[in-house]
Amino acid sequence: MKTDIEIAREARLENIAGIAEKVNIDLNEIHNYGKYIAKIPVKLIDEEKVAKSNLILVTAITPTKAGIGKTTTSIGLALGLQRIGKNAIVALREPSLGPCFGMKGGAAGGGYAQVLPMEDINLHFTGDFHAITSAHNMITALLDNYQYRNRGTDKYLKEVVWKRVLDVNDRNLRHIVTGLNGSENGAPAESGFEITPASEIMAILCLSRDLEDLKRRIGNIILGYFANGNTFSVADLEVAGAITVLLKDAINPNLVQTTENSPAIIHGGPFANIAHGCNSIIATKMAMTHADFVITEAGFGADLGAEKFFNIKCRKAGISPKLTVIVATTQALKMHGDVPLEDIKKKNIEGLKKGFDNLDKHIENMRSFGQTVIVALNKYGFDVDEEIELIKDHCEKQGVSFALNESFAKGGEGAVSLARAVISQIESNPSNNLSFTYEERDSPKVKIEKIAKQIYGAGSVVLSAKAKKKLVQIDKLGINHYPVCIAKTQYSFSDNAHAYGTMKGFTLTINDIVINNGAEFIVAIAGNIMRMPGLPAEPQAKQIDIINGFVEGLS
Amino acid sequence: MKTDIEIAREARLENIAGIAEKVNIDLNEIHNYGKYIAKIPVKLIDEEKVAKSNLILVTAITPTKAGIGKTTTSIGLALGLQRIGKNAIVALREPSLGPCFGMKGGAAGGGYAQVLPMEDINLHFTGDFHAITSAHNMITALLDNYQYRNRGTDKYLKEVVWKRVLDVNDRNLRHIVTGLNGSENGAPAESGFEITPASEIMAILCLSRDLEDLKRRIGNIILGYFANGNTFSVADLEVAGAITVLLKDAINPNLVQTTENSPAIIHGGPFANIAHGCNSIIATKMAMTHADFVITEAGFGADLGAEKFFNIKCRKAGISPKLTVIVATTQALKMHGDVPLEDIKKKNIEGLKKGFDNLDKHIENMRSFGQTVIVALNKYGFDVDEEIELIKDHCEKQGVSFALNESFAKGGEGAVSLARAVISQIESNPSNNLSFTYEERDSPKVKIEKIAKQIYGAGSVVLSAKAKKKLVQIDKLGINHYPVCIAKTQYSFSDNAHAYGTMKGFTLTINDIVINNGAEFIVAIAGNIMRMPGLPAEPQAKQIDIINGFVEGLS
């Protein structure tokens, strides 16, 4: 089979104006970036239309290192719906340059279910991540300057909690000391860089209603504390307006097309392990304004992405999916059935069966939100019928629909049965009203415990002394009502990346808590999850090249 | 008078396709960024047309903190030429976000001589700087990973000379230590950030012929040295292709328009104090392909920008201006005549006369390159006729033309006399063939001395031990033929920012030398010039805001 980039290159792209027209987006309002990409202004969102649209969430079982194919399935489902005559838009996150040049590769789908132009989407795209990086680091520069100018006075902050971000995998930047070499070069300070998808500004952009709301939230970001414990915010630094100016274009979602020329909206890119992992509310609502069916994804396994999608994004946006698709692969199921990594592509009925526990826990979790569930098996060439039948039977026993997703190899045609299953469920058996895992009035500690126990299957939660101190601070700030965003490894229900399958009764350790007062949630850091990834021994960058004007090595 | 942003907002912009059409740029080839900005592919450069076009350099006397108005004059001259029926394109550098949010403000001209849309040009524009920042820091991440993976082996580099960049003014980032907190977080290393315009990749982008040449130069960047003294380059890291991919769009110059709807090409943005200070060769040649008259600028005073423009850019590109315009203001002349800063807006004939020395040295310098010179006085509201007459008489005595530039207040109409003077000189008295300050065969030390003595007026040059060591390395590498790019304060002919006027016989101290093997020049750092600026006590960011969708506070 051809590589992703070969397929992308052979696709016949339509001018983006034609794509916009298909879903009645006003051509005078869009802002082109070349022939095939456009930004759509926030003001085109129509809440009445949003309320009438059918939202579908695509999530997954606990992933392997290779991923599950959630984005490919999301795009494939949109293609399948188009094939059966439905009006559908897929609403995705933007890829990050860090993993794209590191291990994971791009994030624009795969095979015959991609969003295009994939080279641009996987690289700088419309500059949204760069705008976020600039905005974040501009705040830091202004804050360091504030500290520099106020050293020795009572305006000086005793504690600074704002760091820096770059859209790159660079472990050396995790812990740094700045301001060295004499007083004209600033004051020595501990700092560090996180990857741009972990920036609070990314979360804010993804949760904001409009530019005014964005500016209000930017102003609310807590940068540090005075000796007397009082907070110091971006508004106190008097630069909320300037920072918002840097995001004036980034707030508008991006329109592109799929390999079969249907519209796709791509906007925002928080990772679900270290952040809330969903595309922007603005993008989802923009898609819902313009299509009867909107497919969106939540990052990594359903314990991470989908939990945050429901408890944070849906709660805040007032939206609710008609249906949740859980994507699985035979490889990942076998891995959860204790089959060694090197053997997961081989037939192994016993290993597969043993891995069903992981799937079942995700089904149970999605049902706890009131969701109707469909399991989509993302089919690989080495999958055998016997294994597929086994998974299908298992799903039927659980009372959930099952469908194959073959869009990677076959495009929309490969997702027609999945699309039909989706429509059938939405028509006959749509999800109930959302039930959340916790209520806003629950204390942060209770929220963490409810997620840990009900969603992860933990027996208990242990908080570090540092985390406990933060809970006191949160109480003092009067923000106990904020939702909780748990940063945790994507490879396990637990905080141990090597504990596959399902786990019962384990202890989840919360090492730190970070207040995101602009995003209006608190981040609880479980185990030793890193907010700045490193590069592997053989980075993907070595495969990337440009030859005769054609980009090679992106996937 | 209205503010820059008010004037910009009231201007009636033409669609960028209309602007492209005016100068016969093929509409099918341009790549839109919204309605008013487009990228033009490098392949549209036509060397035969370049050879026939008339290039005009705009430079200045030694500037005050407020600047001289070189960009405003460059744009004004283009407007003036248009008024008298000439076909002209102004080719400028892109502004940097650092100074824009710091002290200097934007860099898109001023008053009725601006390039538009100024909000976008002054902010993220088409993302060129962000692409350069990404490319630079991606190399660092890959290099740090290389060091991390090869620690304890003979592949490990003994010395790393590649740092990081951000497009922000942040003194705390000048000197940092990375890789702290245990071996899983990298290996402790001294590092630092420079501002993006100081990146070698910025210099490379501005000096490259095309994408292939860019890739070759990226590969040649020296990142560090092994214990045996051998170099380690980006090509050795095997990522020249991947880094070039990050620059595939940034290499194409940007088309915008002036306040009077004439075309402007803006591309690249090295600062002339810390880098070579000229827009890209590609942009200049693209403008020359499409217009009979092309106006380009060189950063800061003529000792910095123009010297590098001739000795580096023109030498490498094989281009040569027909004429050089030196911009002066009464304020700056008085400052050089020892008038205190707080009094330079008041009439002061004696102070003004005393300041002529600075102008005369710049005229002499430009003539040393074989240039015909015109002095353009950038007129301010407080200038009095008696002072203007005095400057005019002085120029006539020196045998150079004089013209007022009133385009800030009056647009193109205010630059008609300047435009006529320019045409008259080009027709009757064009510049001679270029004479360079030094030859390629001169040693780097001799090159530095020739620039210091002939252009700056220094009596002697002192090299630090560190700089001397670098000269040995340069000799060993066989790159003695590279031109020299001196990094020096813009406020004085000397390396002392407080020594105004002209100086004779002073000692120029070279503290360090940096090898830019990709840019193919060596940077000699004079005095204590910083390659990462800091922020002032009251940063411009506090004035920037967005209200009802309108950006405020940019100038």
GROMACS .gro file of C-alpha atoms in nm, chain A residues 27-35 97-98 101 119-120 123-124 127 130-135 137-138 140-142 144-145 148-149 164-181 183-189 193 211-212 215 237-249 530 534-549 551-552 554, chain B residues 27-35 97-98 101 119-120 123-124 127 130-135 137-138 140-142 144-145 148-149 164-181 183-189 193 211-212 215 237-249 530 534-549 551-552 554:
model
  188
   27LEU     CA    1  -1.741   3.287   0.134
   28ASN     CA    2  -1.706   3.656   0.209
   29GLU     CA    3  -1.633   3.576   0.571
   30ILE     CA    4  -1.357   3.319   0.535
   31HIS     CA    5  -0.990   3.410   0.547
   32ASN     CA    6  -0.779   3.208   0.301
   33TYR     CA    7  -0.436   3.060   0.370
   34GLY     CA    8  -0.348   2.954   0.021
   35LYS     CA    9  -0.595   2.763  -0.196
   97LEU     CA   10   0.546   1.975   1.572
   98GLY     CA   11   0.713   1.809   1.870
  101PHE     CA   12   0.953   1.537   1.439
  119GLU     CA   13   0.205   1.860   0.487
  120ASP     CA   14   0.072   2.198   0.596
  123LEU     CA   15   0.379   2.160   0.994
  124HIS     CA   16   0.302   2.526   1.074
  127GLY     CA   17   0.030   2.939   1.291
  130HIS     CA   18   0.311   2.955   1.717
  131ALA     CA   19   0.072   3.228   1.829
  132ILE     CA   20   0.013   3.039   2.155
  133THR     CA   21   0.387   2.988   2.203
  134SER     CA   22   0.447   3.360   2.144
  135ALA     CA   23   0.169   3.465   2.377
  137ASN     CA   24   0.654   3.337   2.635
  138MET     CA   25   0.567   3.706   2.594
  140THR     CA   26   0.701   3.525   3.082
  141ALA     CA   27   0.930   3.795   2.941
  142LEU     CA   28   0.702   4.068   3.075
  144ASP     CA   29   1.057   3.847   3.438
  145ASN     CA   30   1.094   4.215   3.353
  148TYR     CA   31   1.369   4.255   3.754
  149ARG     CA   32   1.232   4.607   3.790
  164ARG     CA   33   0.761   2.884   2.923
  165VAL     CA   34   0.655   2.667   2.627
  166LEU     CA   35   0.796   2.552   2.293
  167ASP     CA   36   0.638   2.322   2.035
  168VAL     CA   37   0.928   2.079   2.035
  169ASN     CA   38   1.030   1.762   2.222
  170ASP     CA   39   1.330   1.876   2.425
  171ARG     CA   40   1.399   1.707   2.757
  172ASN     CA   41   1.685   1.947   2.830
  173LEU     CA   42   1.435   2.229   2.865
  174ARG     CA   43   1.227   2.062   3.139
  175HIS     CA   44   1.426   2.212   3.424
  176ILE     CA   45   1.639   2.519   3.364
  177VAL     CA   46   1.786   2.811   3.555
  178THR     CA   47   1.762   3.152   3.384
  179GLY     CA   48   1.896   3.498   3.455
  180LEU     CA   49   2.257   3.391   3.506
  181ASN     CA   50   2.575   3.595   3.446
  183SER     CA   51   2.245   4.142   3.738
  184GLU     CA   52   2.215   4.312   3.397
  185ASN     CA   53   2.104   3.972   3.267
  186GLY     CA   54   1.804   3.935   3.495
  187ALA     CA   55   1.775   3.766   3.831
  188PRO     CA   56   1.856   3.395   3.865
  189ALA     CA   57   1.531   3.198   3.861
  193PHE     CA   58   0.961   2.470   2.928
  211LEU     CA   59  -1.242   3.689   2.185
  212GLU     CA   60  -1.388   3.876   2.484
  215LYS     CA   61  -0.929   3.817   2.702
  237LEU     CA   62   0.068   4.282   3.481
  238GLU     CA   63  -0.160   4.501   3.262
  239VAL     CA   64  -0.104   4.301   2.943
  240ALA     CA   65  -0.422   4.093   2.898
  241GLY     CA   66  -0.508   4.306   2.593
  242ALA     CA   67  -0.164   4.274   2.434
  243ILE     CA   68  -0.159   3.898   2.482
  244THR     CA   69  -0.509   3.867   2.336
  245VAL     CA   70  -0.392   4.065   2.032
  246LEU     CA   71  -0.137   3.788   1.971
  247LEU     CA   72  -0.426   3.539   1.959
  248LYS     CA   73  -0.672   3.738   1.748
  249ASP     CA   74  -0.638   3.506   1.448
  530MET     CA   75   0.611   1.474   3.185
  534GLY     CA   76   1.188   1.389   2.497
  535LEU     CA   77   1.309   1.259   2.161
  536PRO     CA   78   1.374   0.891   2.083
  537ALA     CA   79   1.714   0.755   1.978
  538GLU     CA   80   1.603   0.771   1.614
  539PRO     CA   81   1.382   1.078   1.575
  540GLN     CA   82   1.135   1.093   1.287
  541ALA     CA   83   1.315   1.414   1.177
  542LYS     CA   84   1.585   1.198   1.016
  543GLN     CA   85   1.323   1.064   0.773
  544ILE     CA   86   1.179   1.403   0.680
  545ASP     CA   87   1.315   1.576   0.371
  546ILE     CA   88   1.215   1.793   0.079
  547ILE     CA   89   1.312   1.669  -0.266
  548ASN     CA   90   1.220   1.855  -0.583
  549GLY     CA   91   0.971   2.053  -0.379
  551VAL     CA   92   0.796   1.679   0.134
  552GLU     CA   93   0.894   1.325   0.231
  554LEU     CA   94   0.568   1.282   0.716
  582LEU     CA   95  -0.204   3.549  -1.001
  583ASN     CA   96  -0.204   3.171  -1.034
  584GLU     CA   97   0.131   3.155  -0.864
  585ILE     CA   98   0.067   3.362  -0.553
  586HIS     CA   99  -0.038   3.208  -0.224
  587ASN     CA  100  -0.294   3.421  -0.034
  588TYR     CA  101  -0.297   3.486   0.339
  589GLY     CA  102  -0.633   3.653   0.364
  590LYS     CA  103  -0.736   3.928   0.123
  652LEU     CA  104   0.763   4.088   1.790
  653GLY     CA  105   1.030   4.151   2.054
  656PHE     CA  106   0.603   4.466   2.243
  674GLU     CA  107  -0.151   4.501   1.243
  675ASP     CA  108  -0.070   4.175   1.066
  678LEU     CA  109   0.230   4.068   1.456
  679HIS     CA  110   0.264   3.715   1.321
  682GLY     CA  111   0.472   3.315   1.020
  685HIS     CA  112   0.795   3.156   1.380
  686ALA     CA  113   0.920   2.910   1.119
  687ILE     CA  114   1.276   3.029   1.181
  688THR     CA  115   1.229   3.002   1.559
  689SER     CA  116   1.093   2.649   1.518
  690ALA     CA  117   1.371   2.544   1.284
  692ASN     CA  118   1.505   2.524   1.831
  693MET     CA  119   1.425   2.195   1.657
  695THR     CA  120   1.883   2.235   1.938
  696ALA     CA  121   1.642   1.968   2.061
  697LEU     CA  122   1.783   1.715   1.814
  699ASP     CA  123   2.067   1.785   2.284
  700ASN     CA  124   1.914   1.445   2.217
  703TYR     CA  125   2.212   1.269   2.560
  704ARG     CA  126   2.223   0.947   2.359
  719ARG     CA  127   1.825   2.875   2.101
  720VAL     CA  128   1.612   3.168   1.981
  721LEU     CA  129   1.279   3.329   2.062
  722ASP     CA  130   1.117   3.634   1.905
  723VAL     CA  131   1.081   3.817   2.235
  724ASN     CA  132   1.284   4.062   2.447
  725ASP     CA  133   1.376   3.854   2.752
  726ARG     CA  134   1.700   3.931   2.933
  727ASN     CA  135   1.650   3.634   3.166
  728LEU     CA  136   1.702   3.399   2.873
  729ARG     CA  137   2.047   3.532   2.777
  730HIS     CA  138   2.236   3.290   2.998
  731ILE     CA  139   2.069   2.972   3.117
  732VAL     CA  140   2.159   2.624   3.233
  733THR     CA  141   1.946   2.340   3.094
  734GLY     CA  142   1.916   1.968   3.159
  735LEU     CA  143   1.885   1.997   3.536
  736ASN     CA  144   1.707   1.760   3.778
  738SER     CA  145   1.979   1.228   3.408
  739GLU     CA  146   1.635   1.146   3.263
  740ASN     CA  147   1.599   1.520   3.205
  741GLY     CA  148   1.902   1.557   2.982
  742ALA     CA  149   2.259   1.647   3.072
  743PRO     CA  150   2.334   1.983   3.239
  744ALA     CA  151   2.451   2.228   2.974
  748PHE     CA  152   1.848   3.237   2.385
  766LEU     CA  153   1.532   2.615  -0.148
  767GLU     CA  154   1.824   2.395  -0.259
  770LYS     CA  155   1.916   2.324   0.239
  792LEU     CA  156   2.301   1.528   1.260
  793GLU     CA  157   2.118   1.408   0.943
  794VAL     CA  158   1.836   1.662   0.968
  795ALA     CA  159   1.915   1.926   0.703
  796GLY     CA  160   1.614   1.805   0.504
  797ALA     CA  161   1.375   1.811   0.799
  798ILE     CA  162   1.483   2.161   0.900
  799THR     CA  163   1.447   2.284   0.541
  800VAL     CA  164   1.092   2.143   0.538
  801LEU     CA  165   1.013   2.378   0.827
  802LEU     CA  166   1.125   2.669   0.606
  803LYS     CA  167   0.957   2.568   0.280
  804ASP     CA  168   0.703   2.853   0.296
 1085MET     CA  169   2.358   4.193   2.336
 1089GLY     CA  170   1.566   4.330   2.743
 1090LEU     CA  171   1.238   4.510   2.810
 1091PRO     CA  172   1.211   4.869   2.936
 1092ALA     CA  173   1.043   4.965   3.265
 1093GLU     CA  174   0.725   5.051   3.074
 1094PRO     CA  175   0.694   4.803   2.785
 1095GLN     CA  176   0.486   4.895   2.482
 1096ALA     CA  177   0.278   4.581   2.554
 1097LYS     CA  178   0.090   4.777   2.821
 1098GLN     CA  179  -0.046   5.005   2.547
 1099ILE     CA  180  -0.155   4.726   2.314
 1100ASP     CA  181  -0.513   4.606   2.333
 1101ILE     CA  182  -0.800   4.482   2.122
 1102ILE     CA  183  -1.131   4.660   2.163
 1103ASN     CA  184  -1.439   4.570   1.959
 1104GLY     CA  185  -1.213   4.378   1.725
 1106VAL     CA  186  -0.615   4.650   1.762
 1107GLU     CA  187  -0.489   4.952   1.957
 1109LEU     CA  188   0.066   4.940   1.770
   0.00000   0.00000   0.00000
